[in-house]
Short mmCIF file of C-alpha atoms in Angstrom, two decimals:
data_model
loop_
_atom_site.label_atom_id
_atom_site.label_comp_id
_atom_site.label_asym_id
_atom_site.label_seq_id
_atom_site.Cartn_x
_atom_site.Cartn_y
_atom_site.Cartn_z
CA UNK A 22 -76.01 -39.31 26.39
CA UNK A 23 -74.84 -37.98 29.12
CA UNK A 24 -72.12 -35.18 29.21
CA UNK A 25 -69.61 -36.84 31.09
CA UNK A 26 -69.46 -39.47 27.86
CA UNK A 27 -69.82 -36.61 24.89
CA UNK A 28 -66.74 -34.59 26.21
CA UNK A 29 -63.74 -37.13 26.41
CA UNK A 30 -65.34 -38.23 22.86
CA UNK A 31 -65.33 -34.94 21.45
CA UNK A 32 -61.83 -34.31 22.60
CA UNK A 33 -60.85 -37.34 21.39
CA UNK A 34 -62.24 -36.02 18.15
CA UNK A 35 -60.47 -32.95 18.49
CA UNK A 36 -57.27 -34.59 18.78
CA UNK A 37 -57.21 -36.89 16.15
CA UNK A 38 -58.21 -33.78 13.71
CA UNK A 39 -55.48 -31.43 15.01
CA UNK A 40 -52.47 -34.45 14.95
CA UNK A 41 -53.02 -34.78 10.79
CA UNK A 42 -53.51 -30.83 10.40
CA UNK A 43 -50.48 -29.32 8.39
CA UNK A 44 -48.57 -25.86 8.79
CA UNK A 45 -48.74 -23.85 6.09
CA UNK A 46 -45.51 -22.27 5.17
CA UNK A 47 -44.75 -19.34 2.04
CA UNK A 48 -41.01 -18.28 1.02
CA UNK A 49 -39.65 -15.19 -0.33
CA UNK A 50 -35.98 -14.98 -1.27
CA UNK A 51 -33.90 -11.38 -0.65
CA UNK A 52 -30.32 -10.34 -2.70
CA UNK A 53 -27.13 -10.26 -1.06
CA UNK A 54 -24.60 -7.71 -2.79
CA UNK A 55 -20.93 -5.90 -2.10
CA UNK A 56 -19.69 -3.04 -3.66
CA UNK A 57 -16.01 -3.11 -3.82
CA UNK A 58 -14.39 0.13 -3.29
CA UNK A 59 -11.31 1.06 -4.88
CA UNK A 60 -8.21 0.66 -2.16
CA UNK A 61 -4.65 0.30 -1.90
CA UNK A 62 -2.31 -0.89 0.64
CA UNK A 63 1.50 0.35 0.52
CA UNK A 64 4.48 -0.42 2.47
CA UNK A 65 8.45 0.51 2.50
CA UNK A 66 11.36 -0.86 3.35
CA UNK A 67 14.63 1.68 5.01
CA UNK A 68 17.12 2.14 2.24
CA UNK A 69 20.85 2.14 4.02
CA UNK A 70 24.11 3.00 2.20
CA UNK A 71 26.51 1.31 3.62
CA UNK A 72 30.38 1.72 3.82
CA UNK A 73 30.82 4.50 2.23
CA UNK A 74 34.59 6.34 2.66
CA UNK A 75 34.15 8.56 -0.17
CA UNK A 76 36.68 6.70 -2.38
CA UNK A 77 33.81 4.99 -4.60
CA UNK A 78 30.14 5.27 -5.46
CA UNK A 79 27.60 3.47 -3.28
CA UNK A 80 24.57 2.30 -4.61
CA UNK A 81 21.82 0.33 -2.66
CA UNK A 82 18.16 -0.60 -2.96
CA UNK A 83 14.98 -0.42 -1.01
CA UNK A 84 11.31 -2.05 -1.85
CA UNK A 85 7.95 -0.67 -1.98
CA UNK A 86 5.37 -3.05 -1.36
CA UNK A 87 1.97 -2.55 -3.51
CA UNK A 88 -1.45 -4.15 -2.67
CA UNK A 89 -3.99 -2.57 -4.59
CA UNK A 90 -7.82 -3.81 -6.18
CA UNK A 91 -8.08 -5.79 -9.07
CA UNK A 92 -7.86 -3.18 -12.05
CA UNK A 93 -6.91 -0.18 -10.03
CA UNK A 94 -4.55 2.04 -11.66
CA UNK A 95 -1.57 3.87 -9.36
CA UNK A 96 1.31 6.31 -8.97
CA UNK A 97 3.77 5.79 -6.40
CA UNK A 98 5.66 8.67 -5.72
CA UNK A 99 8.53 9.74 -3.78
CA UNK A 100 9.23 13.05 -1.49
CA UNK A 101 12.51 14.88 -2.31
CA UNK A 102 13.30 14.55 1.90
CA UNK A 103 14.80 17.59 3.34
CA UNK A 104 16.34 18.88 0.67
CA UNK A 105 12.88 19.70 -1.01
CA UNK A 106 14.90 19.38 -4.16
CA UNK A 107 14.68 16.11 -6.72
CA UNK A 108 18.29 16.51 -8.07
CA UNK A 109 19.84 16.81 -5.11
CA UNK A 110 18.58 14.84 -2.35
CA UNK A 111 19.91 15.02 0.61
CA UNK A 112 20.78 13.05 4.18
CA UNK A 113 22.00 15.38 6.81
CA UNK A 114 23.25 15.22 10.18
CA UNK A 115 23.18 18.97 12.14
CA UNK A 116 24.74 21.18 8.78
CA UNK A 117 27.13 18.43 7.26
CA UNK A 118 24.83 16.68 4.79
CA UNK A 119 25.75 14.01 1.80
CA UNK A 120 24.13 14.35 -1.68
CA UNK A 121 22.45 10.88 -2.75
CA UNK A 122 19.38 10.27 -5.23
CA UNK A 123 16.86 7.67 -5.32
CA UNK A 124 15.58 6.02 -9.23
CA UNK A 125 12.71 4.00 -10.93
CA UNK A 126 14.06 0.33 -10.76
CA UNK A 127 16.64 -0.44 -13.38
CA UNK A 128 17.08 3.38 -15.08
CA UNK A 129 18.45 7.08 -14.59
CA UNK A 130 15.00 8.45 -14.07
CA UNK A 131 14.87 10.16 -10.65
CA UNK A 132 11.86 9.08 -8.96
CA UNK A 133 9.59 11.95 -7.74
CA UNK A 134 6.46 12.91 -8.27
CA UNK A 135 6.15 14.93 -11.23
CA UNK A 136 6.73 18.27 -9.52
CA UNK A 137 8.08 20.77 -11.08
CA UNK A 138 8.79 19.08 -14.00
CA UNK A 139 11.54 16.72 -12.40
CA UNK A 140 11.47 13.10 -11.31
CA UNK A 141 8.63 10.88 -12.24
CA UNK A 142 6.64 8.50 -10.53
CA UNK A 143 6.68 4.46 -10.51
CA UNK A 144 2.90 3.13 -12.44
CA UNK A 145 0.98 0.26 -12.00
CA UNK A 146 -1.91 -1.53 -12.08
CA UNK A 147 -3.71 -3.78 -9.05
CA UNK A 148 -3.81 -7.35 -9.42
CA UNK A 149 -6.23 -7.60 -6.36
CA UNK A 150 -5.50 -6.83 -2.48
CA UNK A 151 -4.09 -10.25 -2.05
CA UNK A 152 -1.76 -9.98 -4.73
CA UNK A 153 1.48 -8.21 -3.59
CA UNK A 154 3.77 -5.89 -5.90
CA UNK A 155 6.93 -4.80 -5.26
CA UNK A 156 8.56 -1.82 -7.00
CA UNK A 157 12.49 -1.60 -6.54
CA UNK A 158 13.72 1.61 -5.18
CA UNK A 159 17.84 2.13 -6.65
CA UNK A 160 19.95 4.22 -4.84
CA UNK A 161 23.00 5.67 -5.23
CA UNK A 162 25.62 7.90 -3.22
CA UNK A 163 28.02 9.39 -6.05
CA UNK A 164 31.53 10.34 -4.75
CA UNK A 165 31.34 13.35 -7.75
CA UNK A 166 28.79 14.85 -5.01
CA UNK A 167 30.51 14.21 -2.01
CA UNK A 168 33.89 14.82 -2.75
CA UNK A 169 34.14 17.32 -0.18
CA UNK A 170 35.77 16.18 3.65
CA UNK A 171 32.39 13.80 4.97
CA UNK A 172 32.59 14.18 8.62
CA UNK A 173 32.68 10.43 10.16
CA UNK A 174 28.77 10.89 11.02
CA UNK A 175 25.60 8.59 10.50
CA UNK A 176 23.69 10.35 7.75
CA UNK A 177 19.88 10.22 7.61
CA UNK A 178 17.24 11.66 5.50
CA UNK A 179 13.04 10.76 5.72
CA UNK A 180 11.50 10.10 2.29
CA UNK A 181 7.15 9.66 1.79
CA UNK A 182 6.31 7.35 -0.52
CA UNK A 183 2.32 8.27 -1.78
CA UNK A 184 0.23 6.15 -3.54
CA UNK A 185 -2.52 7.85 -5.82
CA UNK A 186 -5.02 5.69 -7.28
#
């Protein structure tokens, strides 16, 4: 046989054997994992007494907004503002200043952060970062405190609300 006949069959050949060949293939599988780090999200609302002439006690409330992971244990506490004093907060405007406090939701417990032996955090536990909690603030402007001549002047005072977990 000539060549010019042998190598169109043998490629022919070749073909045929290579279209009914098969891949081989081999898996292997891997872990996917997440460790979840304790974390906590907090936010506060501005706390405004309003309308107050001295004649009458003013109380008002705030919110503090809690996000924290499922399980995880906090303290929220509260700053004692400029007065650096939890019994006698104060808001102040140049040296005139009016006497106010700020207490856990729904008691007299003046809500601090343990300092000193006075005022006490607000506790909780996380029900997962996309589970909000909110912890009422209660405030209250006593005339007792302020019964001396209140200039006609906006008051203010900055209070840091800390979340330990």
């Amino acid at each position: 046989m000539s060549m010019k006949i042998i190598a169109p069959i043998a490629a022919g050949v070749l073909l045929a054997m290579a279209g009914s060949a098969q891949a081989a293939t081999k898996t292997t599988q891997f872990q996917v994992s997440a460790t979840v780090a304790k974390n906590c999200i907090i936010n506060a609302a501005p706390l405004s007494f309003v309308g107050f002439d001295g004649s009458v006690d003013v109380t008002s409330s705030s919110t503090i907004t809690v996000r924290c992971t499922n399980g995880t244990a906090y303290d929220v506490n509260l700053s004692t503002g400029s007065s650096n004093d939890f019994q006698t907060r104060r808001m102040i405007n140049g040296t005139a200043y009016l006497e106010y406090n700020l207490y856990v939701n729904g008691t007299n417990t003046i809500w601090g952060d343990l300092s000193n032996g006075t005022g006490r955090p607000a506790t909780g536990t996380g029900a997962g970062l996309g589970t909000t909690q909110t912890l009422t603030v209660d405030g209250r402007l006593p005339v007792t405190a302020n019964n001396a001549a209140a200039d006609a002047l906006t008051f203010t005072d900055v209070i840091t609300a800390t979340i330990v977990y």
